[in-house]
């Protein structure tokens, strides 16, 4: 695929380097955010008279067409494209000719990627919050049913004092409430729009940053253009919130693993949420909780990846930052999977009250 920046180069990029450089395999999932951002940008360019209204109208229509074709499967992402931003612009130019190229006026991929990732995280965080809320409801219901279910409370995993299961479960509810809050807080802090930062120093075009910020549902534009393109705090903050959420799920999982062992036998998992053994029929394995415990290490790793990636970077954009996506997407995907399996597992487990 022809590169936006190919003008001053006299040779094609080496094939291995091309593949090494390319991020479309993982940033392709931001196609909707990329197009949404571009529609807002094109609207603003037209309203400010930076491009003609007719060009703006054509670009927006073209982008809507690309989105529809991607969603219907009529158009497929080109795996040899450098990234999703270049893919969409190249496709637009293929469809509209030179008009398509005007979309890149007063913009760089640096503010574009910073925008796309914020839009993407914002959406995912909303979903993770609602999954967390579901788990909280399940926990409260369960606690309500077990206000009088006596169980041993432990310190050092030694029987310490009598408590109720309701009391124990609500300890986790408190942790999850804080997790929910942390997500909201992260969302609030990251809801500023980097568009207009361009490559790093802004632009001399008379753009309207307030308008794009408003169109895209942001609180305001980001205040500093260098920060706008090099800040990945929102990825780190979200990864941190997710690592802690996973840590809570992992501690809970560890208890469930103990509770359904023959040594404790406080609970029995529903058949739909456990696995068995082909040669040891007495076994019912709590795979979900073990996987959650395991995946917690992975999400902690994602947070570490992001911090280590950022710590030595001078301002402003550096290609290292492309590594942010796989880490934060991995954390998001895994947390969602964990919440989606943990909640129904909890809701269906049988509490062996007498034990
Ligand atoms: N694919 C790049 C990323 O994810 C987009 C930004 C590229 N910018 C640049 N100046 N090479 O970070």
Coordinates of C-alpha atoms and ligand atoms in Angstrom, one line a residue:
X1 CA 0.0 0.0 0.0
X2 CA 1.3 3.5 -0.9
X3 CA 2.6 5.3 2.2
X4 CA 1.4 8.8 3.2
X5 CA 5.1 9.7 3.8
X6 CA 6.6 8.0 0.8
X7 CA 7.3 11.3 -1.0
X8 CA 11.0 11.8 0.0
X9 CA 11.9 8.1 -0.2
X10 CA 13.5 6.6 -3.2
X11 CA 13.1 2.9 -2.2
X12 CA 10.4 0.7 -0.9
X13 CA 10.7 -0.3 2.7
X14 CA 12.1 -3.7 3.3
X15 CA 9.4 -6.3 3.7
X16 CA 10.4 -7.5 7.1
X17 CA 10.7 -4.0 8.3
X18 CA 7.3 -3.2 6.9
X19 CA 5.8 -6.1 8.8
X20 CA 7.7 -5.2 11.9
X21 CA 6.5 -1.6 11.8
X22 CA 2.9 -2.4 11.0
X23 CA 0.3 -2.2 13.8
X24 CA -2.9 -2.9 11.8
X25 CA -3.1 -6.5 13.2
X26 CA -3.9 -5.0 16.6
X27 CA -5.0 -1.4 16.0
X28 CA -7.5 -2.5 13.3
X29 CA -10.0 -3.0 16.1
X30 CA -10.1 0.8 16.5
X31 CA -11.6 1.3 13.0
X32 CA -14.8 2.7 14.3
X33 CA -13.1 5.2 16.6
X34 CA -10.7 6.2 13.8
X35 CA -13.6 6.9 11.5
X36 CA -15.7 8.7 14.2
X37 CA -12.7 10.9 15.0
X38 CA -12.2 11.7 11.3
X39 CA -15.8 12.6 10.8
X40 CA -15.6 15.1 13.6
X41 CA -12.3 16.5 12.2
X42 CA -13.8 16.8 8.7
X43 CA -16.9 18.5 10.0
X44 CA -14.7 21.1 11.8
X45 CA -12.5 21.6 8.8
X46 CA -15.5 22.4 6.7
X47 CA -17.2 24.7 9.3
X48 CA -13.9 26.7 9.8
X49 CA -13.5 27.1 6.0
X50 CA -10.2 25.3 6.0
X51 CA -11.5 22.9 3.4
X52 CA -14.7 23.6 1.3
X53 CA -18.0 22.5 2.6
X54 CA -18.4 20.3 -0.4
X55 CA -15.1 18.5 0.3
X56 CA -16.1 18.1 3.9
X57 CA -19.5 16.7 2.9
X58 CA -17.8 14.2 0.5
X59 CA -15.2 13.1 3.0
X60 CA -17.9 12.5 5.7
X61 CA -20.0 10.5 3.2
X62 CA -17.0 8.5 2.1
X63 CA -16.0 7.7 5.7
X64 CA -19.5 6.6 6.5
X65 CA -19.4 4.4 3.5
X66 CA -16.1 2.8 4.6
X67 CA -17.5 2.2 8.1
X68 CA -20.6 0.6 6.6
X69 CA -18.5 -1.6 4.3
X70 CA -16.2 -2.7 7.1
X71 CA -19.2 -3.6 9.3
X72 CA -20.9 -5.5 6.6
X73 CA -17.7 -7.4 5.7
X74 CA -17.7 -6.0 2.2
X75 CA -14.4 -4.3 2.9
X76 CA -11.6 -6.0 4.7
X77 CA -8.6 -4.5 6.5
X78 CA -5.5 -4.8 4.5
X79 CA -2.9 -6.6 6.6
X80 CA 0.0 -5.0 4.8
X81 CA -1.2 -1.4 5.7
X82 CA 1.0 0.3 8.2
X83 CA -1.9 1.0 10.6
X84 CA -5.6 1.6 10.8
X85 CA -5.2 5.4 10.3
X86 CA -3.3 4.9 7.0
X87 CA -5.7 2.2 5.9
X88 CA -8.8 4.4 6.3
X89 CA -7.2 7.4 4.6
X90 CA -5.9 5.3 1.7
X91 CA -9.3 3.7 1.2
X92 CA -10.9 7.2 1.3
X93 CA -8.5 8.5 -1.3
X94 CA -9.1 5.4 -3.4
X95 CA -12.8 6.2 -3.3
X96 CA -12.7 10.0 -3.6
X97 CA -9.4 10.9 -5.2
X98 CA -7.6 14.0 -4.1
X99 CA -10.5 15.1 -1.9
X100 CA -9.7 12.2 0.4
X101 CA -6.2 13.5 1.0
X102 CA -7.6 16.8 2.4
X103 CA -8.8 14.9 5.5
X104 CA -5.2 14.9 6.7
X105 CA -5.2 18.8 6.8
X106 CA -4.3 20.1 10.2
X107 CA -3.8 16.6 11.6
X108 CA -1.1 14.1 12.2
X109 CA -1.3 10.4 13.0
X110 CA 0.2 11.3 16.3
X111 CA -2.9 13.2 17.6
X112 CA -5.1 10.8 15.6
X113 CA -3.8 7.7 17.5
X114 CA -4.0 9.5 20.8
X115 CA -7.6 10.3 20.1
X116 CA -8.5 6.8 18.9
X117 CA -7.2 5.1 21.9
X118 CA -9.1 7.5 24.2
X119 CA -12.3 6.9 22.4
X120 CA -11.7 3.1 22.4
X121 CA -10.8 3.0 26.1
X122 CA -13.8 5.2 27.0
X123 CA -16.2 2.7 25.4
X124 CA -14.5 -0.4 26.9
X125 CA -14.4 1.2 30.4
X126 CA -18.1 1.7 30.2
X127 CA -18.6 -2.0 29.5
X128 CA -16.2 -3.1 32.2
X129 CA -18.0 -0.8 34.7
X130 CA -21.3 -2.4 33.8
X131 CA -19.9 -5.9 34.1
X132 CA -18.5 -4.9 37.5
X133 CA -21.9 -3.6 38.5
X134 CA -23.5 -6.9 37.6
X135 CA -21.0 -8.8 39.8
X136 CA -21.8 -6.3 42.6
X137 CA -25.5 -7.1 42.3
X138 CA -24.8 -10.8 42.4
X139 CA -22.7 -10.4 45.5
X140 CA -25.3 -8.3 47.3
X141 CA -28.0 -10.9 46.5
X142 CA -25.9 -13.7 47.7
X143 CA -24.9 -11.9 50.9
X144 CA -28.6 -11.1 51.5
X145 CA -29.3 -14.9 51.3
X146 CA -26.5 -15.6 53.8
X147 CA -27.0 -13.1 56.5
X148 CA -27.2 -16.0 59.0
X149 CA -24.9 -18.5 57.4
X150 CA -22.2 -19.0 60.0
X151 CA -18.7 -19.7 58.9
X152 CA -15.2 -19.5 60.3
X153 CA -13.3 -16.2 59.7
X154 CA -9.6 -16.7 59.3
X155 CA -6.3 -15.0 59.9
X156 CA -3.1 -16.7 58.8
X157 CA -5.6 -19.2 57.3
X158 CA -6.2 -20.4 60.8
X159 CA -9.7 -20.4 62.2
X160 CA -10.0 -17.1 64.1
X161 CA -13.5 -15.9 64.9
X162 CA -17.0 -16.8 63.7
X163 CA -18.4 -14.6 61.0
X164 CA -21.2 -14.9 58.5
X165 CA -20.9 -15.7 54.8
X166 CA -22.8 -12.4 54.1
X167 CA -20.2 -10.5 56.0
X168 CA -17.4 -12.2 54.1
X169 CA -18.9 -11.6 50.7
X170 CA -19.6 -7.9 51.4
X171 CA -15.8 -7.4 52.0
X172 CA -15.4 -8.2 48.3
X173 CA -18.3 -5.9 47.4
X174 CA -16.4 -3.1 49.1
X175 CA -13.3 -3.8 47.0
X176 CA -15.3 -3.9 43.8
X177 CA -17.1 -0.7 44.6
X178 CA -13.7 1.0 44.9
X179 CA -12.7 -0.6 41.5
X180 CA -15.8 0.8 40.0
X181 CA -15.0 4.2 41.4
X182 CA -11.4 4.0 40.1
X183 CA -12.8 3.3 36.6
X184 CA -15.1 6.3 36.8
X185 CA -12.3 8.5 38.0
X186 CA -9.9 7.3 35.2
X187 CA -12.7 8.0 32.7
X188 CA -13.1 11.5 34.0
X189 CA -9.4 12.3 33.8
X190 CA -8.9 10.9 30.4
X191 CA -11.9 12.6 28.8
X192 CA -9.9 15.4 27.2
X193 CA -9.4 15.7 23.4
X194 CA -5.9 15.6 21.9
X195 CA -7.0 16.6 18.4
X196 CA -5.3 19.7 17.2
X197 CA -2.0 18.8 18.8
X198 CA -1.1 17.5 15.3
X199 CA 2.5 16.1 15.2
X200 CA 3.5 17.9 18.4
X201 CA 3.4 21.6 18.0
X202 CA -0.2 22.2 16.9
X203 CA -1.0 23.8 13.6
X204 CA -1.1 27.2 11.9
X205 CA -4.5 26.4 10.4
X206 CA -7.4 28.3 12.2
X207 CA -8.9 25.1 13.6
X208 CA -11.6 24.9 16.3
X209 CA -10.5 22.5 19.0
X210 CA -13.5 23.2 21.1
X211 CA -15.8 22.0 18.4
X212 CA -14.0 18.7 17.8
X213 CA -13.8 18.1 21.5
X214 CA -17.5 18.8 21.9
X215 CA -18.5 16.7 18.9
X216 CA -16.7 13.7 20.3
X217 CA -18.1 14.1 23.8
X218 CA -15.0 15.3 25.5
X219 CA -14.9 17.7 28.5
X220 CA -12.5 20.0 26.7
X221 CA -9.4 19.9 24.4
X222 CA -6.1 19.0 26.0
X223 CA -4.2 22.0 27.2
X224 CA -0.7 21.2 25.9
X225 CA 0.0 19.9 22.4
X226 CA 3.2 18.0 23.4
X227 CA 1.3 16.3 26.2
X228 CA -1.6 15.7 23.8
X229 CA 0.5 13.4 21.6
X230 CA 2.8 11.8 24.2
X231 CA 0.6 11.2 27.1
X232 CA -0.5 7.6 27.7
X233 CA -1.5 8.1 31.3
X234 CA -5.0 6.9 30.5
X235 CA -3.6 3.5 29.4
X236 CA -1.6 3.3 32.6
X237 CA -4.4 4.4 34.9
X238 CA -6.8 2.0 33.3
X239 CA -4.3 -0.9 33.4
X240 CA -3.7 0.0 37.1
X241 CA -7.4 -0.1 37.8
X242 CA -7.7 -3.4 36.0
X243 CA -4.7 -5.0 37.6
X244 CA -6.2 -4.1 41.0
X245 CA -9.7 -5.3 40.0
X246 CA -8.0 -8.6 38.9
X247 CA -6.1 -8.8 42.1
X248 CA -9.4 -8.7 44.0
X249 CA -11.0 -11.3 41.7
X250 CA -7.9 -13.4 42.2
X251 CA -8.0 -13.3 46.0
X252 CA -11.7 -14.2 45.8
X253 CA -10.9 -17.0 43.4
X254 CA -8.3 -18.4 45.7
X255 CA -10.9 -18.6 48.4
X256 CA -13.4 -20.3 46.2
X257 CA -10.7 -22.8 45.2
X258 CA -10.2 -23.6 48.9
X259 CA -13.9 -23.6 49.6
X260 CA -14.7 -26.2 47.1
X261 CA -11.8 -28.5 48.0
X262 CA -12.7 -31.7 50.0
X263 CA -10.8 -30.2 52.9
X264 CA -13.2 -27.3 53.3
X265 CA -16.3 -28.3 51.3
X266 CA -18.1 -25.0 52.0
X267 CA -19.5 -24.7 48.4
X268 CA -20.1 -26.7 45.3
X269 CA -19.8 -25.2 41.9
X270 CA -22.6 -25.7 39.4
X271 CA -21.7 -28.4 36.7
X272 CA -21.9 -25.7 34.0
X273 CA -19.0 -23.8 35.7
X274 CA -16.6 -26.6 36.6
X275 CA -14.7 -29.3 34.8
X276 CA -14.0 -32.9 35.6
X277 CA -11.4 -35.6 35.2
X278 CA -11.5 -38.6 32.9
X279 CA -9.8 -40.9 35.3
X280 CA -10.7 -39.4 38.7
X281 CA -14.4 -39.2 39.0
X282 CA -14.4 -37.7 42.5
X283 CA -12.9 -34.5 41.1
X284 CA -14.7 -31.3 40.2
X285 CA -12.2 -28.7 39.2
X286 CA -12.6 -25.0 39.7
X287 CA -11.0 -24.1 36.4
X288 CA -12.5 -20.6 36.1
X289 CA -11.1 -19.4 39.3
X290 CA -7.7 -20.9 38.6
X291 CA -7.6 -19.2 35.3
X292 CA -8.6 -15.9 36.9
X293 CA -5.8 -16.3 39.4
X294 CA -3.4 -17.1 36.5
X295 CA -4.6 -14.2 34.3
X296 CA -4.1 -11.8 37.1
X297 CA -0.4 -12.2 36.6
X298 CA -0.9 -11.4 33.0
X299 CA -2.8 -8.2 33.6
X300 CA -0.2 -7.1 36.2
X301 CA 2.3 -7.8 33.4
X302 CA 0.3 -5.5 31.0
X303 CA 0.6 -2.6 33.6
X304 CA 4.3 -3.3 33.9
X305 CA 4.7 -3.3 30.1
X306 CA 3.1 0.1 29.9
X307 CA 5.1 1.7 32.7
X308 CA 8.4 0.3 31.4
X309 CA 7.6 1.3 27.8
X310 CA 7.0 4.9 28.9
X311 CA 9.7 5.5 31.5
X312 CA 12.6 6.5 29.2
X313 CA 10.7 8.3 26.4
X314 CA 11.6 11.9 25.6
X315 CA 8.7 14.1 24.4
X316 CA 6.9 13.9 22.2
X317 CA 5.7 10.9 20.1
X318 CA 8.0 7.9 19.8
X319 CA 7.3 4.7 18.0
X320 CA 7.7 2.8 21.2
X321 CA 4.2 4.1 22.1
X322 CA 2.7 1.8 19.5
X323 CA 3.3 -0.9 22.1
X324 CA 0.7 0.6 24.3
X325 CA -2.2 -1.1 22.4
X326 CA -1.4 -4.8 22.8
X327 CA -0.8 -4.3 26.5
X328 CA -4.0 -2.4 27.3
X329 CA -6.2 -4.4 24.9
X330 CA -4.9 -7.6 26.5
X331 CA -5.8 -6.3 29.9
X332 CA -9.3 -5.2 28.8
X333 CA -10.1 -8.4 26.9
X334 CA -9.0 -10.6 29.8
X335 CA -10.8 -8.6 32.5
X336 CA -14.0 -8.8 30.5
X337 CA -13.7 -12.6 30.1
X338 CA -13.0 -13.0 33.7
X339 CA -16.0 -10.9 34.8
X340 CA -18.3 -12.7 32.3
X341 CA -17.5 -16.1 33.7
X342 CA -17.0 -15.3 37.4
X343 CA -20.4 -13.7 37.9
X344 CA -22.6 -16.5 36.7
X345 CA -20.3 -19.0 38.4
X346 CA -20.9 -17.2 41.7
X347 CA -24.6 -16.9 41.1
X348 CA -25.0 -20.6 40.5
X349 CA -22.7 -22.1 43.2
X350 CA -24.3 -24.1 46.0
X351 CA -23.5 -23.1 49.5
X352 CA -23.2 -26.1 51.8
X353 CA -24.5 -24.4 54.9
X354 CA -24.1 -27.2 57.3
X355 CA -20.4 -27.5 56.6
Ligands
LIG1 N1 0.6 3.2 14.5 C1 1.1 4.3 15.2 C2 0.9 4.0 16.7 O1 0.1 3.2 17.1 C3 0.4 5.6 14.8 C4 1.2 6.8 15.0 C5 2.3 6.9 14.0 N2 3.0 8.1 14.0 C6 4.2 8.3 13.5 N3 4.7 9.4 13.6 N4 4.9 7.3 13.0 O2 1.5 4.6 17.6

